[in-house]
Short mmCIF file of N, CA, C and O in Angstrom, two decimals:
data_model
loop_
_atom_site.label_atom_id
_atom_site.label_comp_id
_atom_site.label_asym_id
_atom_site.label_seq_id
_atom_site.Cartn_x
_atom_site.Cartn_y
_atom_site.Cartn_z
N MET P 61 14.61 -40.50 -30.02
CA MET P 61 14.50 -40.88 -31.42
C MET P 61 13.92 -39.71 -32.21
O MET P 61 12.92 -39.12 -31.82
N LYS P 62 14.52 -39.39 -33.32
CA LYS P 62 14.07 -38.27 -34.15
C LYS P 62 12.85 -38.67 -34.98
O LYS P 62 12.82 -39.73 -35.58
N GLU P 63 11.86 -37.78 -34.96
CA GLU P 63 10.64 -38.01 -35.73
C GLU P 63 10.95 -37.86 -37.23
O GLU P 63 11.71 -36.99 -37.63
N GLU P 64 10.37 -38.73 -38.03
CA GLU P 64 10.60 -38.67 -39.47
C GLU P 64 9.92 -37.44 -40.07
O GLU P 64 8.79 -37.12 -39.74
N GLN P 65 10.62 -36.78 -40.95
CA GLN P 65 10.09 -35.58 -41.59
C GLN P 65 9.19 -35.97 -42.76
O GLN P 65 9.44 -36.97 -43.42
N PRO P 66 8.17 -35.15 -43.02
CA PRO P 66 7.29 -35.46 -44.15
C PRO P 66 8.02 -35.35 -45.49
O PRO P 66 8.92 -34.53 -45.65
N ILE P 67 7.60 -36.17 -46.43
CA ILE P 67 8.23 -36.19 -47.75
C ILE P 67 8.15 -34.83 -48.44
O ILE P 67 9.06 -34.43 -49.15
N GLU P 68 7.07 -34.09 -48.20
CA GLU P 68 6.93 -32.79 -48.85
C GLU P 68 8.02 -31.81 -48.42
O GLU P 68 8.39 -30.92 -49.18
N LEU P 69 8.58 -32.00 -47.23
CA LEU P 69 9.67 -31.13 -46.78
C LEU P 69 10.91 -31.39 -47.63
O LEU P 69 11.53 -30.45 -48.13
N SER P 70 11.29 -32.65 -47.78
CA SER P 70 12.49 -32.94 -48.60
C SER P 70 12.26 -32.54 -50.05
O SER P 70 13.17 -32.04 -50.70
N LEU P 71 11.05 -32.77 -50.56
CA LEU P 71 10.77 -32.38 -51.95
C LEU P 71 10.92 -30.87 -52.13
O LEU P 71 11.52 -30.42 -53.11
N ALA P 72 10.39 -30.10 -51.19
CA ALA P 72 10.45 -28.64 -51.29
C ALA P 72 11.89 -28.15 -51.22
O ALA P 72 12.32 -27.35 -52.05
N VAL P 73 12.63 -28.61 -50.22
CA VAL P 73 14.02 -28.16 -50.05
C VAL P 73 14.86 -28.55 -51.27
O VAL P 73 15.61 -27.72 -51.81
N ASN P 74 14.74 -29.79 -51.71
CA ASN P 74 15.51 -30.23 -52.88
C ASN P 74 15.15 -29.42 -54.12
O ASN P 74 16.04 -29.03 -54.89
N CYS P 75 13.86 -29.17 -54.32
CA CYS P 75 13.41 -28.40 -55.48
C CYS P 75 13.99 -26.99 -55.44
O CYS P 75 14.53 -26.50 -56.43
N LEU P 76 13.89 -26.34 -54.29
CA LEU P 76 14.39 -24.97 -54.18
C LEU P 76 15.90 -24.91 -54.38
O LEU P 76 16.40 -24.02 -55.08
N GLU P 77 16.63 -25.84 -53.78
CA GLU P 77 18.08 -25.84 -53.94
C GLU P 77 18.48 -26.15 -55.39
O GLU P 77 19.39 -25.54 -55.94
N GLU P 78 17.78 -27.10 -56.00
CA GLU P 78 18.07 -27.47 -57.39
C GLU P 78 17.86 -26.30 -58.33
O GLU P 78 18.57 -26.15 -59.33
N HIS P 79 16.88 -25.46 -58.01
CA HIS P 79 16.56 -24.33 -58.90
C HIS P 79 17.15 -23.01 -58.40
O HIS P 79 16.66 -21.94 -58.74
N LYS P 80 18.22 -23.15 -57.62
CA LYS P 80 19.07 -22.01 -57.24
C LYS P 80 18.41 -20.96 -56.35
O LYS P 80 18.77 -19.78 -56.41
N ALA P 81 17.44 -21.36 -55.53
CA ALA P 81 16.91 -20.44 -54.52
C ALA P 81 18.04 -20.15 -53.54
O ALA P 81 18.89 -21.00 -53.29
N GLU P 82 18.03 -18.97 -52.98
CA GLU P 82 19.07 -18.57 -52.04
C GLU P 82 18.53 -18.61 -50.61
O GLU P 82 17.35 -18.42 -50.38
N GLY P 83 19.43 -18.85 -49.66
CA GLY P 83 19.07 -18.76 -48.24
C GLY P 83 17.94 -19.67 -47.83
O GLY P 83 17.08 -19.27 -47.05
N VAL P 84 17.91 -20.89 -48.33
CA VAL P 84 16.84 -21.83 -47.97
C VAL P 84 16.95 -22.15 -46.49
O VAL P 84 18.00 -22.55 -46.00
N GLU P 85 15.86 -21.92 -45.76
CA GLU P 85 15.84 -22.10 -44.31
C GLU P 85 14.57 -22.86 -43.93
O GLU P 85 13.48 -22.51 -44.37
N VAL P 86 14.73 -23.87 -43.10
CA VAL P 86 13.60 -24.69 -42.64
C VAL P 86 13.35 -24.35 -41.17
O VAL P 86 14.27 -24.37 -40.36
N ILE P 87 12.09 -24.05 -40.85
CA ILE P 87 11.71 -23.74 -39.47
C ILE P 87 10.58 -24.68 -39.06
O ILE P 87 9.54 -24.74 -39.73
N ASP P 88 10.79 -25.40 -37.98
CA ASP P 88 9.79 -26.33 -37.44
C ASP P 88 8.76 -25.52 -36.66
O ASP P 88 9.09 -24.87 -35.67
N VAL P 89 7.51 -25.52 -37.12
CA VAL P 89 6.44 -24.78 -36.45
C VAL P 89 5.38 -25.72 -35.87
O VAL P 89 4.30 -25.30 -35.49
N SER P 90 5.71 -27.01 -35.81
CA SER P 90 4.73 -28.01 -35.37
C SER P 90 4.27 -27.79 -33.94
O SER P 90 3.17 -28.19 -33.58
N GLY P 91 5.09 -27.13 -33.14
CA GLY P 91 4.73 -26.91 -31.75
C GLY P 91 3.67 -25.84 -31.53
O GLY P 91 3.09 -25.76 -30.46
N PHE P 92 3.40 -25.02 -32.55
CA PHE P 92 2.41 -23.96 -32.35
C PHE P 92 1.51 -23.67 -33.55
O PHE P 92 0.59 -22.89 -33.45
N SER P 93 1.75 -24.30 -34.66
CA SER P 93 0.92 -24.04 -35.84
C SER P 93 -0.11 -25.15 -36.02
O SER P 93 0.25 -26.32 -36.08
N PRO P 94 -1.38 -24.79 -36.14
CA PRO P 94 -2.42 -25.81 -36.33
C PRO P 94 -2.56 -26.29 -37.77
O PRO P 94 -3.25 -27.26 -38.03
N PHE P 95 -1.88 -25.64 -38.73
CA PHE P 95 -2.09 -25.99 -40.14
C PHE P 95 -0.83 -26.34 -40.90
O PHE P 95 -0.90 -26.62 -42.09
N ALA P 96 0.33 -26.33 -40.25
CA ALA P 96 1.58 -26.71 -40.92
C ALA P 96 2.57 -27.22 -39.88
O ALA P 96 2.49 -26.86 -38.71
N SER P 97 3.49 -28.04 -40.34
CA SER P 97 4.56 -28.52 -39.46
C SER P 97 5.88 -27.80 -39.73
O SER P 97 6.72 -27.68 -38.84
N TYR P 98 6.06 -27.32 -40.96
CA TYR P 98 7.30 -26.66 -41.33
C TYR P 98 7.04 -25.46 -42.23
O TYR P 98 6.14 -25.48 -43.07
N TYR P 99 7.85 -24.44 -42.04
CA TYR P 99 7.95 -23.32 -42.98
C TYR P 99 9.29 -23.47 -43.67
O TYR P 99 10.30 -23.74 -43.02
N VAL P 100 9.29 -23.29 -44.96
CA VAL P 100 10.53 -23.26 -45.73
C VAL P 100 10.62 -21.87 -46.34
O VAL P 100 9.73 -21.46 -47.10
N LEU P 101 11.64 -21.12 -45.97
CA LEU P 101 11.84 -19.78 -46.48
C LEU P 101 12.96 -19.81 -47.52
O LEU P 101 13.94 -20.53 -47.35
N ALA P 102 12.79 -19.03 -48.57
CA ALA P 102 13.82 -18.96 -49.61
C ALA P 102 13.74 -17.62 -50.32
O ALA P 102 12.68 -16.97 -50.33
N THR P 103 14.85 -17.24 -50.91
CA THR P 103 14.94 -15.96 -51.62
C THR P 103 15.23 -16.22 -53.09
O THR P 103 16.04 -17.08 -53.43
N ALA P 104 14.56 -15.45 -53.93
CA ALA P 104 14.79 -15.49 -55.38
C ALA P 104 15.51 -14.20 -55.78
O ALA P 104 15.28 -13.15 -55.18
N PRO P 105 16.38 -14.26 -56.79
CA PRO P 105 17.16 -13.08 -57.17
C PRO P 105 16.36 -12.00 -57.92
O PRO P 105 16.78 -10.84 -57.96
N ASN P 106 15.21 -12.39 -58.49
CA ASN P 106 14.41 -11.41 -59.24
C ASN P 106 12.98 -11.93 -59.37
O ASN P 106 12.71 -13.10 -59.09
N PRO P 107 12.03 -11.07 -59.78
CA PRO P 107 10.63 -11.49 -59.89
C PRO P 107 10.40 -12.68 -60.82
O PRO P 107 9.58 -13.55 -60.53
N ARG P 108 11.12 -12.73 -61.91
CA ARG P 108 10.94 -13.85 -62.84
C ARG P 108 11.33 -15.19 -62.18
O ARG P 108 10.63 -16.19 -62.31
N ALA P 109 12.45 -15.18 -61.46
CA ALA P 109 12.89 -16.39 -60.75
C ALA P 109 11.90 -16.74 -59.64
O ALA P 109 11.66 -17.93 -59.37
N LEU P 110 11.31 -15.74 -59.00
CA LEU P 110 10.32 -15.97 -57.95
C LEU P 110 9.13 -16.75 -58.51
O LEU P 110 8.68 -17.74 -57.94
N GLY P 111 8.63 -16.31 -59.67
CA GLY P 111 7.52 -17.00 -60.33
C GLY P 111 7.90 -18.41 -60.75
O GLY P 111 7.11 -19.35 -60.64
N ALA P 112 9.13 -18.57 -61.22
CA ALA P 112 9.59 -19.89 -61.66
C ALA P 112 9.70 -20.84 -60.47
O ALA P 112 9.32 -22.02 -60.57
N LEU P 113 10.19 -20.37 -59.32
CA LEU P 113 10.27 -21.22 -58.13
C LEU P 113 8.88 -21.69 -57.70
O LEU P 113 8.69 -22.85 -57.34
N LYS P 114 7.91 -20.80 -57.76
CA LYS P 114 6.52 -21.17 -57.44
C LYS P 114 6.06 -22.30 -58.36
O LYS P 114 5.53 -23.30 -57.90
N ASP P 115 6.28 -22.12 -59.65
CA ASP P 115 5.87 -23.13 -60.63
C ASP P 115 6.56 -24.47 -60.38
O ASP P 115 5.93 -25.52 -60.44
N HIS P 116 7.85 -24.43 -60.08
CA HIS P 116 8.60 -25.67 -59.82
C HIS P 116 8.07 -26.38 -58.58
O HIS P 116 7.93 -27.60 -58.57
N LEU P 117 7.79 -25.62 -57.52
CA LEU P 117 7.25 -26.23 -56.30
C LEU P 117 5.89 -26.88 -56.56
O LEU P 117 5.64 -28.02 -56.14
N GLU P 118 5.01 -26.15 -57.23
CA GLU P 118 3.69 -26.70 -57.53
C GLU P 118 3.81 -27.98 -58.36
O GLU P 118 3.12 -28.96 -58.12
N GLU P 119 4.72 -27.98 -59.32
CA GLU P 119 4.93 -29.14 -60.19
C GLU P 119 5.46 -30.34 -59.40
O GLU P 119 4.97 -31.46 -59.56
N VAL P 120 6.45 -30.12 -58.53
CA VAL P 120 7.02 -31.24 -57.77
C VAL P 120 6.01 -31.79 -56.77
O VAL P 120 5.92 -33.00 -56.58
N PHE P 121 5.22 -30.92 -56.15
CA PHE P 121 4.19 -31.41 -55.24
C PHE P 121 3.14 -32.21 -56.01
O PHE P 121 2.78 -33.32 -55.63
N ASP P 122 2.67 -31.66 -57.12
CA ASP P 122 1.65 -32.32 -57.92
C ASP P 122 2.13 -33.67 -58.46
O ASP P 122 1.42 -34.67 -58.38
N SER P 123 3.35 -33.72 -58.96
CA SER P 123 3.86 -34.97 -59.54
C SER P 123 4.11 -36.04 -58.49
O SER P 123 4.28 -37.21 -58.83
N ASN P 124 4.11 -35.65 -57.21
CA ASN P 124 4.29 -36.61 -56.13
C ASN P 124 3.00 -36.83 -55.34
O ASN P 124 3.03 -37.36 -54.23
N GLY P 125 1.88 -36.40 -55.92
CA GLY P 125 0.58 -36.64 -55.30
C GLY P 125 0.28 -35.81 -54.08
O GLY P 125 -0.58 -36.17 -53.27
N ILE P 126 0.97 -34.69 -53.94
CA ILE P 126 0.73 -33.81 -52.80
C ILE P 126 -0.05 -32.61 -53.31
O ILE P 126 0.44 -31.84 -54.15
N GLY P 127 -1.25 -32.46 -52.82
CA GLY P 127 -2.09 -31.35 -53.26
C GLY P 127 -1.50 -30.02 -52.81
O GLY P 127 -0.79 -29.93 -51.82
N VAL P 128 -1.79 -28.98 -53.55
CA VAL P 128 -1.35 -27.63 -53.20
C VAL P 128 -2.60 -26.84 -52.80
O VAL P 128 -3.25 -26.23 -53.65
N PRO P 129 -2.93 -26.85 -51.48
CA PRO P 129 -4.15 -26.17 -51.06
C PRO P 129 -4.04 -24.65 -51.08
O PRO P 129 -5.03 -23.96 -51.15
N VAL P 130 -2.83 -24.11 -51.02
CA VAL P 130 -2.66 -22.66 -51.00
C VAL P 130 -1.51 -22.28 -51.92
O VAL P 130 -0.44 -22.88 -51.87
N SER P 131 -1.78 -21.32 -52.74
CA SER P 131 -0.74 -20.71 -53.56
C SER P 131 -1.17 -19.25 -53.72
O SER P 131 -2.16 -18.97 -54.38
N GLU P 132 -0.45 -18.35 -53.06
CA GLU P 132 -0.83 -16.94 -53.04
C GLU P 132 0.35 -16.06 -53.39
O GLU P 132 1.50 -16.43 -53.18
N GLY P 133 0.04 -14.87 -53.85
CA GLY P 133 1.07 -13.88 -54.15
C GLY P 133 1.45 -13.90 -55.62
O GLY P 133 1.15 -14.84 -56.35
N LYS P 134 2.11 -12.83 -56.02
CA LYS P 134 2.57 -12.69 -57.40
C LYS P 134 4.03 -12.24 -57.37
O LYS P 134 4.46 -11.56 -56.44
N PRO P 135 4.78 -12.60 -58.40
CA PRO P 135 6.19 -12.21 -58.42
C PRO P 135 6.40 -10.70 -58.23
O PRO P 135 7.33 -10.28 -57.55
N GLU P 136 5.51 -9.88 -58.78
CA GLU P 136 5.65 -8.43 -58.68
C GLU P 136 5.50 -7.93 -57.25
O GLU P 136 5.96 -6.85 -56.91
N SER P 137 4.83 -8.72 -56.40
CA SER P 137 4.62 -8.30 -55.00
C SER P 137 5.87 -8.52 -54.15
O SER P 137 5.99 -7.96 -53.07
N GLY P 138 6.78 -9.38 -54.62
CA GLY P 138 7.99 -9.66 -53.87
C GLY P 138 7.89 -10.85 -52.95
O GLY P 138 8.83 -11.18 -52.24
N TRP P 139 6.74 -11.52 -52.92
CA TRP P 139 6.58 -12.72 -52.09
C TRP P 139 5.53 -13.64 -52.69
O TRP P 139 4.61 -13.20 -53.38
N ILE P 140 5.69 -14.92 -52.42
CA ILE P 140 4.73 -15.94 -52.86
C ILE P 140 4.70 -17.03 -51.79
O ILE P 140 5.74 -17.37 -51.23
N ILE P 141 3.51 -17.56 -51.55
CA ILE P 141 3.35 -18.69 -50.62
C ILE P 141 2.86 -19.89 -51.42
O ILE P 141 1.94 -19.76 -52.23
N VAL P 142 3.47 -21.05 -51.18
CA VAL P 142 3.01 -22.31 -51.77
C VAL P 142 2.96 -23.32 -50.63
O VAL P 142 3.97 -23.56 -49.98
N GLN P 143 1.77 -23.87 -50.38
CA GLN P 143 1.65 -24.89 -49.35
C GLN P 143 1.42 -26.24 -50.00
O GLN P 143 0.57 -26.39 -50.86
N GLY P 144 2.19 -27.21 -49.57
CA GLY P 144 2.02 -28.59 -50.00
C GLY P 144 2.00 -29.47 -48.77
O GLY P 144 3.01 -29.57 -48.07
N GLY P 145 0.86 -30.05 -48.47
CA GLY P 145 0.75 -30.90 -47.28
C GLY P 145 1.08 -30.13 -46.02
O GLY P 145 0.51 -29.08 -45.76
N GLU P 146 2.03 -30.63 -45.25
CA GLU P 146 2.42 -30.04 -43.96
C GLU P 146 3.45 -28.92 -44.09
O GLU P 146 3.95 -28.42 -43.09
N VAL P 147 3.79 -28.55 -45.32
CA VAL P 147 4.88 -27.59 -45.54
C VAL P 147 4.35 -26.33 -46.22
O VAL P 147 3.67 -26.40 -47.24
N ILE P 148 4.72 -25.19 -45.65
CA ILE P 148 4.42 -23.90 -46.26
C ILE P 148 5.74 -23.32 -46.73
O ILE P 148 6.67 -23.14 -45.94
N CYS P 149 5.82 -23.03 -48.02
CA CYS P 149 7.01 -22.43 -48.61
C CYS P 149 6.73 -20.94 -48.81
O CYS P 149 5.77 -20.59 -49.50
N GLN P 150 7.51 -20.11 -48.18
CA GLN P 150 7.38 -18.66 -48.33
C GLN P 150 8.58 -18.18 -49.12
O GLN P 150 9.72 -18.28 -48.67
N LEU P 151 8.32 -17.72 -50.32
CA LEU P 151 9.37 -17.29 -51.25
C LEU P 151 9.38 -15.76 -51.30
O LEU P 151 8.31 -15.15 -51.36
N PHE P 152 10.57 -15.18 -51.28
CA PHE P 152 10.70 -13.73 -51.25
C PHE P 152 11.72 -13.24 -52.25
O PHE P 152 12.62 -13.98 -52.63
N LEU P 153 11.63 -11.95 -52.56
CA LEU P 153 12.76 -11.22 -53.11
C LEU P 153 13.54 -10.73 -51.90
O LEU P 153 12.97 -10.54 -50.81
N ALA P 154 14.85 -10.52 -52.03
CA ALA P 154 15.70 -10.19 -50.88
C ALA P 154 15.20 -9.00 -50.04
O ALA P 154 15.14 -9.11 -48.81
N PRO P 155 14.80 -7.87 -50.65
CA PRO P 155 14.36 -6.74 -49.82
C PRO P 155 13.11 -7.08 -49.00
O PRO P 155 12.97 -6.67 -47.85
N ASN P 156 12.21 -7.85 -49.60
CA ASN P 156 10.98 -8.23 -48.90
C ASN P 156 11.27 -9.18 -47.74
O ASN P 156 10.66 -9.08 -46.67
N ARG P 157 12.18 -10.12 -47.97
CA ARG P 157 12.51 -11.08 -46.91
C ARG P 157 13.12 -10.36 -45.71
O ARG P 157 12.78 -10.63 -44.57
N LYS P 158 13.99 -9.41 -45.99
CA LYS P 158 14.63 -8.66 -44.92
C LYS P 158 13.60 -7.80 -44.17
O LYS P 158 13.59 -7.76 -42.94
N GLU P 159 12.74 -7.13 -44.91
CA GLU P 159 11.75 -6.23 -44.30
C GLU P 159 10.74 -7.01 -43.45
O GLU P 159 10.41 -6.60 -42.34
N ILE P 160 10.25 -8.12 -43.96
CA ILE P 160 9.22 -8.89 -43.26
C ILE P 160 9.81 -9.68 -42.09
O ILE P 160 9.17 -9.84 -41.07
N ASP P 161 11.01 -10.20 -42.23
CA ASP P 161 11.70 -11.01 -41.22
C ASP P 161 10.79 -12.09 -40.63
O ASP P 161 10.62 -12.20 -39.42
N LEU P 162 10.21 -12.89 -41.51
CA LEU P 162 9.33 -13.97 -41.08
C LEU P 162 10.05 -14.98 -40.21
O LEU P 162 9.49 -15.50 -39.24
N ALA P 163 11.30 -15.26 -40.50
CA ALA P 163 12.07 -16.21 -39.68
C ALA P 163 12.15 -15.72 -38.24
O ALA P 163 11.94 -16.49 -37.30
N GLY P 164 12.43 -14.45 -38.05
CA GLY P 164 12.50 -13.88 -36.71
C GLY P 164 11.17 -13.97 -35.99
O GLY P 164 11.10 -14.32 -34.81
N LEU P 165 10.10 -13.68 -36.70
CA LEU P 165 8.76 -13.75 -36.11
C LEU P 165 8.41 -15.17 -35.70
O LEU P 165 7.95 -15.42 -34.59
N LEU P 166 8.65 -16.13 -36.59
CA LEU P 166 8.34 -17.52 -36.27
C LEU P 166 9.16 -18.02 -35.08
O LEU P 166 8.65 -18.75 -34.23
N LYS P 167 10.40 -17.61 -35.02
CA LYS P 167 11.25 -18.03 -33.89
C LYS P 167 10.77 -17.40 -32.59
O LYS P 167 10.80 -18.04 -31.54
N GLN P 168 10.28 -16.18 -32.64
CA GLN P 168 9.71 -15.53 -31.45
C GLN P 168 8.46 -16.27 -30.98
O GLN P 168 8.19 -16.34 -29.79
N LEU P 169 7.70 -16.79 -31.91
CA LEU P 169 6.45 -17.49 -31.56
C LEU P 169 6.70 -18.88 -30.98
O LEU P 169 5.78 -19.54 -30.55
N GLY P 170 7.95 -19.32 -31.02
CA GLY P 170 8.25 -20.59 -30.38
C GLY P 170 8.75 -21.69 -31.28
O GLY P 170 8.80 -22.85 -30.86
N ALA P 171 9.11 -21.37 -32.50
CA ALA P 171 9.66 -22.42 -33.37
C ALA P 171 10.99 -22.88 -32.78
O ALA P 171 11.72 -22.12 -32.20
N ARG P 172 11.26 -24.18 -32.98
CA ARG P 172 12.52 -24.70 -32.47
C ARG P 172 13.41 -25.09 -33.60
O ARG P 172 13.09 -25.20 -34.69
#
């Protein structure tokens, strides 16, 4: 039987897709992460869109009663992190996502 996913995961994915984030990828890290169950990776086409995605995520989490304990980074840096409940959203500009390869790292650590 498949375990039910947290509501914050569907909210994050739907929000990112609705606001035209590219390459939305969900990675289950529940098997090795003590502070999150899922990472959601996404790419923004430019710094302005990166900042807007952050704002949209914070708004959707807040309006659904999910606190945002972590929100780090600035659009100019090429990456932003927004955590809502069990979900960490890592937003990138394309060059930063490729250089950092967080998906590859998480998969090496044992994500399924």
